[in-house]
PDB file of C-alpha atoms in Angstrom:
ATOM      1  CA  MET A  29    -238.440  27.651  13.019  1.00  0.00           C
ATOM      2  CA  LEU A  30    -239.525  30.050  15.712  1.00  0.00           C
ATOM      3  CA  ASP A  31    -239.075  33.793  15.444  1.00  0.00           C
ATOM      4  CA  PHE A  32    -236.565  35.121  17.954  1.00  0.00           C
ATOM      5  CA  LEU A  33    -238.892  37.841  19.218  1.00  0.00           C
ATOM      6  CA  GLY A  34    -241.436  35.270  20.265  1.00  0.00           C
ATOM      7  CA  PHE A  35    -239.081  34.285  23.047  1.00  0.00           C
ATOM      8  CA  CYS A  36    -238.012  37.753  24.206  1.00  0.00           C
ATOM      9  CA  LEU A  37    -240.450  38.125  27.075  1.00  0.00           C
ATOM     10  CA  ASP A  38    -239.292  41.522  28.340  1.00  0.00           C
ATOM     11  CA  ASN A  39    -238.712  44.638  26.250  1.00  0.00           C
ATOM     12  CA  ASP A  40    -235.264  45.192  27.752  1.00  0.00           C
ATOM     13  CA  LEU A  41    -234.200  41.768  26.456  1.00  0.00           C
ATOM     14  CA  MET A  42    -234.819  42.703  22.820  1.00  0.00           C
ATOM     15  CA  ASN A  43    -232.017  43.977  20.600  1.00  0.00           C
ATOM     16  CA  SER A  44    -231.425  44.827  16.967  1.00  0.00           C
ATOM     17  CA  THR A  45    -228.820  42.102  16.468  1.00  0.00           C
ATOM     18  CA  ALA A  46    -231.104  39.355  17.674  1.00  0.00           C
ATOM     19  CA  ASN A  47    -234.079  40.623  15.670  1.00  0.00           C
ATOM     20  CA  ASN A  48    -232.477  39.335  12.472  1.00  0.00           C
ATOM     21  CA  LEU A  49    -231.977  35.816  13.831  1.00  0.00           C
ATOM     22  CA  THR A  50    -234.232  32.819  13.920  1.00  0.00           C
ATOM     23  CA  LEU A  51    -234.123  30.221  16.645  1.00  0.00           C
ATOM     24  CA  ILE A  52    -234.333  26.492  15.976  1.00  0.00           C
ATOM     25  CA  PRO A  53    -236.162  24.006  18.225  1.00  0.00           C
ATOM     26  CA  THR A  54    -233.985  21.343  19.852  1.00  0.00           C
ATOM     27  CA  LYS A  55    -234.749  17.764  20.800  1.00  0.00           C
ATOM     28  CA  CYS A  56    -233.803  15.798  23.889  1.00  0.00           C
ATOM     29  CA  ALA A  57    -230.384  14.217  23.309  1.00  0.00           C
ATOM     30  CA  ILE A  58    -231.441  11.112  25.235  1.00  0.00           C
ATOM     31  CA  CYS A  59    -235.107  10.579  24.316  1.00  0.00           C
ATOM     32  CA  GLY A  60    -235.143  12.306  20.925  1.00  0.00           C
ATOM     33  CA  THR A  61    -238.427  14.112  21.687  1.00  0.00           C
ATOM     34  CA  LEU A  62    -239.085  17.703  20.599  1.00  0.00           C
ATOM     35  CA  ASP A  63    -242.021  18.842  22.696  1.00  0.00           C
ATOM     36  CA  ASN A  64    -242.236  16.564  25.746  1.00  0.00           C
ATOM     37  CA  ALA A  65    -240.617  19.146  28.031  1.00  0.00           C
ATOM     38  CA  GLN A  66    -241.424  21.662  30.743  1.00  0.00           C
ATOM     39  CA  GLU A  67    -240.015  25.198  30.799  1.00  0.00           C
ATOM     40  CA  ILE A  68    -237.652  25.728  33.728  1.00  0.00           C
ATOM     41  CA  TYR A  69    -236.314  29.210  32.915  1.00  0.00           C
ATOM     42  CA  PRO A  70    -237.517  31.733  30.291  1.00  0.00           C
ATOM     43  CA  PRO A  71    -234.854  33.182  27.964  1.00  0.00           C
ATOM     44  CA  ARG A  72    -232.658  36.075  29.050  1.00  0.00           C
ATOM     45  CA  LEU A  73    -230.831  37.447  26.031  1.00  0.00           C
ATOM     46  CA  TYR A  74    -229.192  40.845  25.984  1.00  0.00           C
ATOM     47  CA  GLU A  75    -227.565  42.906  23.251  1.00  0.00           C
ATOM     48  CA  GLU A  76    -224.158  41.310  23.688  1.00  0.00           C
ATOM     49  CA  ALA A  77    -225.543  37.769  23.924  1.00  0.00           C
ATOM     50  CA  ILE A  78    -224.860  36.539  20.385  1.00  0.00           C
ATOM     51  CA  ASP A  79    -221.207  37.204  19.636  1.00  0.00           C
ATOM     52  CA  GLU A  80    -217.798  35.574  19.886  1.00  0.00           C
ATOM     53  CA  LYS A  81    -217.099  37.170  23.281  1.00  0.00           C
ATOM     54  CA  THR A  82    -219.912  35.324  25.034  1.00  0.00           C
ATOM     55  CA  PHE A  83    -218.832  32.097  23.329  1.00  0.00           C
ATOM     56  CA  SER A  84    -215.326  32.365  24.807  1.00  0.00           C
ATOM     57  CA  ALA A  85    -214.651  29.944  27.655  1.00  0.00           C
ATOM     58  CA  ARG A  86    -214.509  31.171  31.254  1.00  0.00           C
ATOM     59  CA  ARG A  87    -215.180  34.769  30.286  1.00  0.00           C
ATOM     60  CA  PHE A  88    -216.652  37.123  32.872  1.00  0.00           C
ATOM     61  CA  TYR A  89    -219.975  38.895  32.389  1.00  0.00           C
ATOM     62  CA  ASP A  90    -222.271  41.178  34.306  1.00  0.00           C
ATOM     63  CA  LYS A  91    -225.613  40.059  32.887  1.00  0.00           C
ATOM     64  CA  LYS A  92    -227.095  36.581  32.849  1.00  0.00           C
ATOM     65  CA  ASN A  93    -227.456  35.402  29.242  1.00  0.00           C
ATOM     66  CA  HIS A  94    -229.128  32.148  28.313  1.00  0.00           C
ATOM     67  CA  PHE A  95    -231.664  30.619  25.983  1.00  0.00           C
ATOM     68  CA  ARG A  96    -234.964  29.241  27.229  1.00  0.00           C
ATOM     69  CA  ILE A  97    -234.228  26.207  29.439  1.00  0.00           C
ATOM     70  CA  VAL A  98    -236.559  23.186  29.406  1.00  0.00           C
ATOM     71  CA  LYS A  99    -236.565  19.811  31.151  1.00  0.00           C
ATOM     72  CA  CYS A 100    -237.456  16.567  29.385  1.00  0.00           C
ATOM     73  CA  GLU A 101    -240.497  15.065  31.084  1.00  0.00           C
ATOM     74  CA  LYS A 102    -239.288  11.519  30.385  1.00  0.00           C
ATOM     75  CA  CYS A 103    -235.571  11.426  31.264  1.00  0.00           C
ATOM     76  CA  GLY A 104    -235.019  14.676  33.168  1.00  0.00           C
ATOM     77  CA  LEU A 105    -232.339  16.101  30.852  1.00  0.00           C
ATOM     78  CA  LEU A 106    -232.240  19.922  30.711  1.00  0.00           C
ATOM     79  CA  ARG A 107    -231.534  21.705  27.452  1.00  0.00           C
ATOM     80  CA  SER A 108    -231.659  25.081  25.737  1.00  0.00           C
ATOM     81  CA  ASP A 109    -234.697  25.282  23.449  1.00  0.00           C
ATOM     82  CA  PRO A 110    -234.795  26.952  20.962  1.00  0.00           C
ATOM     83  CA  ILE A 111    -231.226  27.917  20.001  1.00  0.00           C
ATOM     84  CA  ILE A 112    -229.308  29.582  17.184  1.00  0.00           C
ATOM     85  CA  ASP A 113    -228.256  27.681  14.060  1.00  0.00           C
ATOM     86  CA  VAL A 114    -225.435  25.140  14.369  1.00  0.00           C
ATOM     87  CA  LYS A 115    -223.332  26.887  11.689  1.00  0.00           C
ATOM     88  CA  LEU A 116    -223.488  30.151  13.618  1.00  0.00           C
ATOM     89  CA  VAL A 117    -222.460  28.336  16.806  1.00  0.00           C
ATOM     90  CA  GLY A 118    -219.432  26.916  15.000  1.00  0.00           C
ATOM     91  CA  LYS A 119    -218.459  30.332  13.658  1.00  0.00           C
ATOM     92  CA  LEU A 120    -218.741  31.957  17.092  1.00  0.00           C
ATOM     93  CA  TYR A 121    -216.457  29.327  18.615  1.00  0.00           C
ATOM     94  CA  GLU A 122    -214.026  29.686  15.712  1.00  0.00           C
ATOM     95  CA  ASP A 123    -213.730  33.429  16.403  1.00  0.00           C
ATOM     96  CA  SER A 124    -213.680  33.076  20.202  1.00  0.00           C
ATOM     97  CA  SER A 125    -210.778  34.171  22.401  1.00  0.00           C
ATOM     98  CA  LEU A 126    -208.588  32.198  24.783  1.00  0.00           C
ATOM     99  CA  THR A 127    -209.617  34.061  27.934  1.00  0.00           C
ATOM    100  CA  TYR A 128    -208.415  31.768  30.728  1.00  0.00           C
ATOM    101  CA  GLU A 129    -204.660  31.493  30.356  1.00  0.00           C
ATOM    102  CA  SER A 130    -204.054  32.539  33.970  1.00  0.00           C
ATOM    103  CA  HIS A 131    -206.210  29.589  35.156  1.00  0.00           C
ATOM    104  CA  ILE A 132    -204.434  26.941  33.082  1.00  0.00           C
ATOM    105  CA  PRO A 133    -201.960  25.736  35.767  1.00  0.00           C
ATOM    106  CA  ASN A 134    -204.860  24.959  38.117  1.00  0.00           C
ATOM    107  CA  LEU A 135    -206.963  23.344  35.360  1.00  0.00           C
ATOM    108  CA  ARG A 136    -204.010  21.215  34.339  1.00  0.00           C
ATOM    109  CA  LYS A 137    -203.630  19.884  37.889  1.00  0.00           C
ATOM    110  CA  THR A 138    -207.364  19.159  38.186  1.00  0.00           C
ATOM    111  CA  TYR A 139    -207.651  17.247  34.919  1.00  0.00           C
ATOM    112  CA  GLY A 140    -204.344  15.471  35.410  1.00  0.00           C
ATOM    113  CA  ARG A 141    -205.616  14.169  38.738  1.00  0.00           C
ATOM    114  CA  TYR A 142    -208.641  12.520  37.094  1.00  0.00           C
ATOM    115  CA  LEU A 143    -206.694  11.219  34.119  1.00  0.00           C
ATOM    116  CA  LYS A 144    -204.548   9.326  36.615  1.00  0.00           C
ATOM    117  CA  ARG A 145    -207.713   7.991  38.288  1.00  0.00           C
ATOM    118  CA  ILE A 146    -209.090   6.587  35.014  1.00  0.00           C
ATOM    119  CA  THR A 147    -205.846   5.097  33.656  1.00  0.00           C
ATOM    120  CA  ARG A 148    -206.582   1.757  35.330  1.00  0.00           C
ATOM    121  CA  PHE A 149    -209.522   1.174  32.964  1.00  0.00           C
ATOM    122  CA  LEU A 150    -207.557   1.764  29.745  1.00  0.00           C
ATOM    123  CA  PRO A 151    -206.345  -0.915  27.332  1.00  0.00           C
ATOM    124  CA  ALA A 152    -203.038   0.997  26.975  1.00  0.00           C
ATOM    125  CA  LYS A 153    -201.504   4.474  27.099  1.00  0.00           C
ATOM    126  CA  ASP A 154    -200.871   4.727  23.387  1.00  0.00           C
ATOM    127  CA  ARG A 155    -203.216   7.431  22.100  1.00  0.00           C
ATOM    128  CA  LEU A 156    -205.303  10.094  23.843  1.00  0.00           C
ATOM    129  CA  LEU A 157    -207.707  12.606  22.311  1.00  0.00           C
ATOM    130  CA  GLU A 158    -209.123  15.700  23.984  1.00  0.00           C
ATOM    131  CA  ILE A 159    -212.238  17.312  22.511  1.00  0.00           C
ATOM    132  CA  GLY A 160    -212.208  21.075  23.029  1.00  0.00           C
ATOM    133  CA  CYS A 161    -208.536  21.136  23.954  1.00  0.00           C
ATOM    134  CA  GLY A 162    -207.967  24.912  23.890  1.00  0.00           C
ATOM    135  CA  ASN A 163    -204.248  25.585  23.569  1.00  0.00           C
ATOM    136  CA  GLY A 164    -203.406  21.959  24.349  1.00  0.00           C
ATOM    137  CA  PHE A 165    -202.336  22.383  27.980  1.00  0.00           C
ATOM    138  CA  PHE A 166    -203.948  19.088  28.995  1.00  0.00           C
ATOM    139  CA  LEU A 167    -202.360  17.305  26.037  1.00  0.00           C
ATOM    140  CA  GLU A 168    -198.996  18.286  27.497  1.00  0.00           C
ATOM    141  CA  GLU A 169    -200.135  16.985  30.883  1.00  0.00           C
ATOM    142  CA  ALA A 170    -201.075  13.654  29.259  1.00  0.00           C
ATOM    143  CA  LEU A 171    -197.616  13.373  27.707  1.00  0.00           C
ATOM    144  CA  ASP A 172    -196.160  13.913  31.162  1.00  0.00           C
ATOM    145  CA  HIS A 173    -198.388  11.067  32.392  1.00  0.00           C
ATOM    146  CA  GLY A 174    -196.724   8.716  29.911  1.00  0.00           C
ATOM    147  CA  PHE A 175    -199.090   8.733  26.929  1.00  0.00           C
ATOM    148  CA  ARG A 176    -197.193   8.009  23.758  1.00  0.00           C
ATOM    149  CA  GLU A 177    -199.296  10.125  21.399  1.00  0.00           C
ATOM    150  CA  VAL A 178    -201.841  12.895  22.020  1.00  0.00           C
ATOM    151  CA  TRP A 179    -204.349  14.606  19.741  1.00  0.00           C
ATOM    152  CA  GLY A 180    -206.822  17.441  20.102  1.00  0.00           C
ATOM    153  CA  ALA A 181    -209.918  18.853  18.395  1.00  0.00           C
ATOM    154  CA  GLU A 182    -210.503  22.566  18.945  1.00  0.00           C
ATOM    155  CA  PRO A 183    -212.801  25.044  17.134  1.00  0.00           C
ATOM    156  CA  GLY A 184    -211.010  28.223  18.300  1.00  0.00           C
ATOM    157  CA  VAL A 185    -208.356  29.586  15.937  1.00  0.00           C
ATOM    158  CA  GLU A 186    -206.718  31.767  18.594  1.00  0.00           C
ATOM    159  CA  ALA A 187    -206.445  28.885  21.050  1.00  0.00           C
ATOM    160  CA  ILE A 188    -204.597  26.682  18.566  1.00  0.00           C
ATOM    161  CA  GLU A 189    -202.281  29.540  17.616  1.00  0.00           C
ATOM    162  CA  LYS A 190    -201.241  29.737  21.280  1.00  0.00           C
ATOM    163  CA  ALA A 191    -200.482  26.017  21.580  1.00  0.00           C
ATOM    164  CA  SER A 192    -196.903  24.968  22.280  1.00  0.00           C
ATOM    165  CA  SER A 193    -194.808  23.304  19.584  1.00  0.00           C
ATOM    166  CA  ARG A 194    -194.946  20.163  21.693  1.00  0.00           C
ATOM    167  CA  VAL A 195    -198.599  19.508  20.755  1.00  0.00           C
ATOM    168  CA  LYS A 196    -199.704  22.108  18.197  1.00  0.00           C
ATOM    169  CA  LYS A 197    -199.146  19.891  15.165  1.00  0.00           C
ATOM    170  CA  ASN A 198    -201.610  17.333  16.542  1.00  0.00           C
ATOM    171  CA  ILE A 199    -204.521  19.727  17.166  1.00  0.00           C
ATOM    172  CA  LYS A 200    -207.191  19.716  14.452  1.00  0.00           C
ATOM    173  CA  LEU A 201    -209.269  22.841  13.887  1.00  0.00           C
ATOM    174  CA  GLY A 202    -213.050  22.483  14.003  1.00  0.00           C
ATOM    175  CA  MET A 203    -216.016  21.171  15.943  1.00  0.00           C
ATOM    176  CA  PHE A 204    -215.293  17.515  16.708  1.00  0.00           C
ATOM    177  CA  SER A 205    -216.657  14.728  14.536  1.00  0.00           C
ATOM    178  CA  ALA A 206    -215.596  11.125  13.904  1.00  0.00           C
ATOM    179  CA  GLN A 207    -214.483  12.078  10.380  1.00  0.00           C
ATOM    180  CA  MET A 208    -211.460  13.859  11.860  1.00  0.00           C
ATOM    181  CA  PHE A 209    -209.808  10.632  13.006  1.00  0.00           C
ATOM    182  CA  PRO A 210    -209.488   6.938  12.047  1.00  0.00           C
ATOM    183  CA  GLU A 211    -211.723   4.372  13.731  1.00  0.00           C
ATOM    184  CA  ASN A 212    -210.568   2.176  16.630  1.00  0.00           C
ATOM    185  CA  VAL A 213    -207.356   4.046  17.447  1.00  0.00           C
ATOM    186  CA  PHE A 214    -207.755   5.873  20.783  1.00  0.00           C
ATOM    187  CA  ASP A 215    -207.396   4.435  24.270  1.00  0.00           C
ATOM    188  CA  ILE A 216    -209.187   7.404  25.823  1.00  0.00           C
ATOM    189  CA  VAL A 217    -211.184  10.441  24.715  1.00  0.00           C
ATOM    190  CA  CYS A 218    -211.381  13.281  27.237  1.00  0.00           C
ATOM    191  CA  ILE A 219    -214.171  15.885  27.224  1.00  0.00           C
ATOM    192  CA  PHE A 220    -213.690  18.483  29.948  1.00  0.00           C
ATOM    193  CA  GLN A 221    -216.470  21.062  30.432  1.00  0.00           C
ATOM    194  CA  THR A 222    -217.256  20.709  26.733  1.00  0.00           C
ATOM    195  CA  LEU A 223    -219.988  18.108  26.174  1.00  0.00           C
ATOM    196  CA  GLU A 224    -222.702  20.549  27.296  1.00  0.00           C
ATOM    197  CA  HIS A 225    -221.591  22.992  24.579  1.00  0.00           C
ATOM    198  CA  PHE A 226    -222.510  20.661  21.702  1.00  0.00           C
ATOM    199  CA  ILE A 227    -225.873  20.935  19.957  1.00  0.00           C
ATOM    200  CA  ASP A 228    -225.955  17.121  19.648  1.00  0.00           C
ATOM    201  CA  PRO A 229    -223.968  15.551  22.528  1.00  0.00           C
ATOM    202  CA  ALA A 230    -225.430  12.113  21.769  1.00  0.00           C
ATOM    203  CA  LYS A 231    -223.773  12.169  18.336  1.00  0.00           C
ATOM    204  CA  VAL A 232    -220.507  13.303  19.919  1.00  0.00           C
ATOM    205  CA  LEU A 233    -220.502  10.213  22.134  1.00  0.00           C
ATOM    206  CA  ASP A 234    -221.499   7.979  19.210  1.00  0.00           C
ATOM    207  CA  ASP A 235    -218.533   9.387  17.294  1.00  0.00           C
ATOM    208  CA  CYS A 236    -216.263   8.761  20.287  1.00  0.00           C
ATOM    209  CA  GLN A 237    -217.379   5.134  20.215  1.00  0.00           C
ATOM    210  CA  LYS A 238    -216.234   4.825  16.609  1.00  0.00           C
ATOM    211  CA  ILE A 239    -212.721   6.137  17.170  1.00  0.00           C
ATOM    212  CA  LEU A 240    -212.077   4.315  20.459  1.00  0.00           C
ATOM    213  CA  LYS A 241    -210.315   0.972  20.597  1.00  0.00           C
ATOM    214  CA  PRO A 242    -212.346  -1.907  22.056  1.00  0.00           C
ATOM    215  CA  GLY A 243    -212.162  -1.332  25.795  1.00  0.00           C
ATOM    216  CA  GLY A 244    -211.327   2.344  25.300  1.00  0.00           C
ATOM    217  CA  VAL A 245    -212.817   4.966  27.601  1.00  0.00           C
ATOM    218  CA  VAL A 246    -214.573   8.320  27.330  1.00  0.00           C
ATOM    219  CA  LEU A 247    -213.817  10.545  30.334  1.00  0.00           C
ATOM    220  CA  ALA A 248    -216.163  13.527  30.678  1.00  0.00           C
ATOM    221  CA  ILE A 249    -216.300  16.216  33.349  1.00  0.00           C
ATOM    222  CA  ASN A 250    -219.335  18.512  33.358  1.00  0.00           C
ATOM    223  CA  HIS A 251    -221.227  20.892  35.566  1.00  0.00           C
ATOM    224  CA  ASN A 252    -223.563  18.946  37.854  1.00  0.00           C
ATOM    225  CA  LEU A 253    -227.171  20.099  38.187  1.00  0.00           C
ATOM    226  CA  ASP A 254    -227.516  18.104  41.402  1.00  0.00           C
ATOM    227  CA  SER A 255    -224.637  19.891  43.117  1.00  0.00           C
ATOM    228  CA  LEU A 256    -225.256  22.124  46.118  1.00  0.00           C
ATOM    229  CA  PRO A 257    -224.054  25.376  44.453  1.00  0.00           C
ATOM    230  CA  VAL A 258    -226.506  24.935  41.563  1.00  0.00           C
ATOM    231  CA  LYS A 259    -229.361  24.141  43.930  1.00  0.00           C
ATOM    232  CA  ILE A 260    -228.574  27.234  46.003  1.00  0.00           C
ATOM    233  CA  PHE A 261    -228.150  29.723  43.162  1.00  0.00           C
ATOM    234  CA  GLY A 262    -230.546  28.228  40.593  1.00  0.00           C
ATOM    235  CA  GLU A 263    -230.798  30.372  37.478  1.00  0.00           C
ATOM    236  CA  LYS A 264    -228.082  32.687  38.827  1.00  0.00           C
ATOM    237  CA  SER A 265    -225.570  29.831  38.818  1.00  0.00           C
ATOM    238  CA  PRO A 266    -222.795  30.056  36.173  1.00  0.00           C
ATOM    239  CA  VAL A 267    -224.057  26.684  34.939  1.00  0.00           C
ATOM    240  CA  VAL A 268    -227.112  28.349  33.352  1.00  0.00           C
ATOM    241  CA  ASP A 269    -225.400  30.062  30.445  1.00  0.00           C
ATOM    242  CA  ILE A 270    -225.898  30.803  26.752  1.00  0.00           C
ATOM    243  CA  GLU A 271    -223.012  28.485  25.819  1.00  0.00           C
ATOM    244  CA  HIS A 272    -224.571  25.480  27.532  1.00  0.00           C
ATOM    245  CA  MET A 273    -226.915  23.739  25.140  1.00  0.00           C
ATOM    246  CA  TYR A 274    -227.450  20.884  27.629  1.00  0.00           C
ATOM    247  CA  LEU A 275    -227.234  20.752  31.418  1.00  0.00           C
ATOM    248  CA  PHE A 276    -226.360  17.402  32.987  1.00  0.00           C
ATOM    249  CA  SER A 277    -226.586  15.595  36.287  1.00  0.00           C
ATOM    250  CA  ALA A 278    -224.776  12.369  37.137  1.00  0.00           C
ATOM    251  CA  ASP A 279    -227.952  10.480  36.256  1.00  0.00           C
ATOM    252  CA  THR A 280    -228.457  12.033  32.823  1.00  0.00           C
ATOM    253  CA  MET A 281    -224.742  11.692  32.098  1.00  0.00           C
ATOM    254  CA  LYS A 282    -224.983   7.953  32.696  1.00  0.00           C
ATOM    255  CA  LYS A 283    -228.105   7.754  30.521  1.00  0.00           C
ATOM    256  CA  ILE A 284    -226.527   9.502  27.548  1.00  0.00           C
ATOM    257  CA  PHE A 285    -223.394   7.353  27.873  1.00  0.00           C
ATOM    258  CA  GLU A 286    -225.526   4.218  27.863  1.00  0.00           C
ATOM    259  CA  LYS A 287    -227.400   5.491  24.794  1.00  0.00           C
ATOM    260  CA  ALA A 288    -224.039   5.593  22.994  1.00  0.00           C
ATOM    261  CA  GLY A 289    -223.197   2.036  24.079  1.00  0.00           C
ATOM    262  CA  LEU A 290    -220.651   3.123  26.680  1.00  0.00           C
ATOM    263  CA  LYS A 291    -220.728   1.161  29.930  1.00  0.00           C
ATOM    264  CA  THR A 292    -220.328   3.421  32.961  1.00  0.00           C
ATOM    265  CA  VAL A 293    -217.246   2.307  34.904  1.00  0.00           C
ATOM    266  CA  ASP A 294    -216.760   5.307  37.188  1.00  0.00           C
ATOM    267  CA  VAL A 295    -218.795   8.275  38.481  1.00  0.00           C
ATOM    268  CA  PHE A 296    -217.238  10.775  40.854  1.00  0.00           C
ATOM    269  CA  SER A 297    -217.593  14.225  42.364  1.00  0.00           C
ATOM    270  CA  VAL A 298    -214.864  16.491  41.034  1.00  0.00           C
ATOM    271  CA  TRP A 299    -212.612  18.511  43.305  1.00  0.00           C
ATOM    272  CA  ASN A 300    -211.427  21.520  41.302  1.00  0.00           C
ATOM    273  CA  ARG A 301    -208.230  23.454  41.945  1.00  0.00           C
ATOM    274  CA  HIS A 302    -208.901  27.181  41.437  1.00  0.00           C
ATOM    275  CA  SER A 303    -207.536  30.438  42.785  1.00  0.00           C
ATOM    276  CA  PHE A 304    -209.511  32.250  45.469  1.00  0.00           C
ATOM    277  CA  GLY A 305    -209.870  35.230  43.136  1.00  0.00           C
ATOM    278  CA  TYR A 306    -211.368  33.134  40.359  1.00  0.00           C
ATOM    279  CA  LEU A 307    -213.856  31.529  42.733  1.00  0.00           C
ATOM    280  CA  LEU A 308    -215.013  35.005  43.762  1.00  0.00           C
ATOM    281  CA  THR A 309    -215.869  35.765  40.140  1.00  0.00           C
ATOM    282  CA  LEU A 310    -218.206  32.756  40.017  1.00  0.00           C
ATOM    283  CA  ILE A 311    -220.404  33.870  42.909  1.00  0.00           C
ATOM    284  CA  PRO A 312    -223.548  35.587  41.559  1.00  0.00           C
ATOM    285  CA  PHE A 313    -223.216  38.724  43.680  1.00  0.00           C
ATOM    286  CA  PRO A 314    -223.984  42.205  42.271  1.00  0.00           C
ATOM    287  CA  LYS A 315    -221.043  43.485  40.224  1.00  0.00           C
ATOM    288  CA  ILE A 316    -220.211  46.319  42.616  1.00  0.00           C
ATOM    289  CA  LEU A 317    -219.952  43.897  45.544  1.00  0.00           C
ATOM    290  CA  LYS A 318    -218.008  41.323  43.539  1.00  0.00           C
ATOM    291  CA  ASP A 319    -215.506  43.942  42.340  1.00  0.00           C
ATOM    292  CA  PHE A 320    -215.051  45.147  45.908  1.00  0.00           C
ATOM    293  CA  LEU A 321    -214.370  41.625  47.211  1.00  0.00           C
ATOM    294  CA  ILE A 322    -211.857  40.971  44.434  1.00  0.00           C
ATOM    295  CA  LYS A 323    -210.045  44.225  45.246  1.00  0.00           C
ATOM    296  CA  ILE A 324    -209.863  43.216  48.895  1.00  0.00           C
ATOM    297  CA  ALA A 325    -208.529  39.780  47.914  1.00  0.00           C
ATOM    298  CA  ASN A 326    -205.864  41.383  45.732  1.00  0.00           C
ATOM    299  CA  PHE A 327    -204.915  43.838  48.482  1.00  0.00           C
ATOM    300  CA  LEU A 328    -204.499  41.006  50.976  1.00  0.00           C
ATOM    301  CA  SER A 329    -202.553  38.917  48.420  1.00  0.00           C
ATOM    302  CA  LEU A 330    -205.249  36.226  48.560  1.00  0.00           C
ATOM    303  CA  ALA A 331    -206.461  36.337  44.955  1.00  0.00           C
ATOM    304  CA  ARG A 332    -203.889  33.817  43.733  1.00  0.00           C
ATOM    305  CA  LEU A 333    -204.257  31.502  46.706  1.00  0.00           C
ATOM    306  CA  PRO A 334    -204.952  28.008  45.275  1.00  0.00           C
ATOM    307  CA  LEU A 335    -207.924  26.150  46.753  1.00  0.00           C
ATOM    308  CA  PHE A 336    -209.028  22.572  46.143  1.00  0.00           C
ATOM    309  CA  LEU A 337    -212.822  22.376  46.431  1.00  0.00           C
ATOM    310  CA  PRO A 338    -215.879  20.513  45.071  1.00  0.00           C
ATOM    311  CA  ILE A 339    -217.560  23.460  43.325  1.00  0.00           C
ATOM    312  CA  GLY A 340    -220.245  21.508  41.476  1.00  0.00           C
ATOM    313  CA  ASN A 341    -218.750  19.258  38.781  1.00  0.00           C
ATOM    314  CA  VAL A 342    -219.304  15.572  38.078  1.00  0.00           C
ATOM    315  CA  GLY A 343    -217.026  13.138  36.282  1.00  0.00           C
ATOM    316  CA  VAL A 344    -218.181  10.080  34.344  1.00  0.00           C
ATOM    317  CA  ALA A 345    -216.106   7.427  32.587  1.00  0.00           C
ATOM    318  CA  GLY A 346    -217.756   5.148  30.031  1.00  0.00           C
ATOM    319  CA  GLN A 347    -216.082   2.175  28.364  1.00  0.00           C
ATOM    320  CA  LYS A 348    -216.531   0.815  24.856  1.00  0.00           C
ATOM    321  CA  PRO A 349    -217.283  -2.937  24.863  1.00  0.00           C
ATOM    322  CA  LYS A 350    -214.226  -5.158  24.696  1.00  0.00           C
ATOM    323  CA  LEU A 351    -213.856  -7.769  21.991  1.00  0.00           C
TER     324      LEU A 351
END
C-alpha cells in the first residue's frame, strides 16, 4: 500500500481526513498489469474529497477532485491509481444521496431511447436488470417498453427508499455481483454511467455474462474520452472525477467487453436529453461566472429548456454467445 501523503503533491491538497487513509494500487481492468502505465494527471484531493457527498451522482462541486490518473501503455485504458479501499467505496455509496431527481424525466427519455434501439438484439423481453438503478426510474421506463419483469441493483439506501411501489420490491441493496441473481435468467443488463464507478469493471462484466441468457445483451453507456468536450476541457472535464475509477473510450469499451466474452453488436454516440440549466453546470467555468449564467438562464426562463445533444457519451452493446 502507498501512503496517501505520498500522492498529495501540493500543500493545499493535504487534509486531516485524508492523512489517516491509505491508498491501494490498481491494475488495468483489461491487461491486468499494475505498473505498465503513464501518469496523465496528478491527484487533486481536497478536504471534502472523501465523503458520501462527493460519491453522490450528478452532484455539483466547485473544486476538481480526483485520484491520480494513469494510462495503460498496452491497451490505452485510463484508470485512477491508487484509490481508497473497496469497502470504503461501498460505504460511501451506501450513504450517498439521490441528488438528481429534477433530471430524471430527461434521463428516462435518453435511456428509453437506447433501450428501444437495442431491443432487436434480445432473445426476448422477459427480464431486465439495471446495475446502479437509483430510485428505479429506468426500471419503470422498461416496464412501459413491454418488459415483463425488471430488477435493479443499487448501493444507495436513500435512492431505494425513494423508489416507487411499482419497482421497489425488485431492487436489491448493494454493489452488484453475480451472487445477487440466478444464472442465465436476464435478456438484458443495463449499466448507465455506472461501469466506470466500479473498482473492477472486468469482473462486473464477467458477472453479467453469468446471469444473462444465451444471446442476452449488456447495454452500457459511459463517458467517452474520445469525445470533443473531453478533448477540449481535458482535466477540467466532468469526466475526470473522484468517483470514476476507470475512464473509457469506444475502443477500450469494446476491449473490456471482449475480455468478458461479450461480442460487440452495436457502438453508438449518445445524444443526451438535458435541460439548458443543467448543461451550464457541466461547463468548467469559474464558479462566479457559472452562477451568473445560471441566474440569467433562470431569469429568461431558459433553465428548464430541454435540449437533445451529443455531450460526450458512448454506448456499447455486447452479446453473450448463443447456444
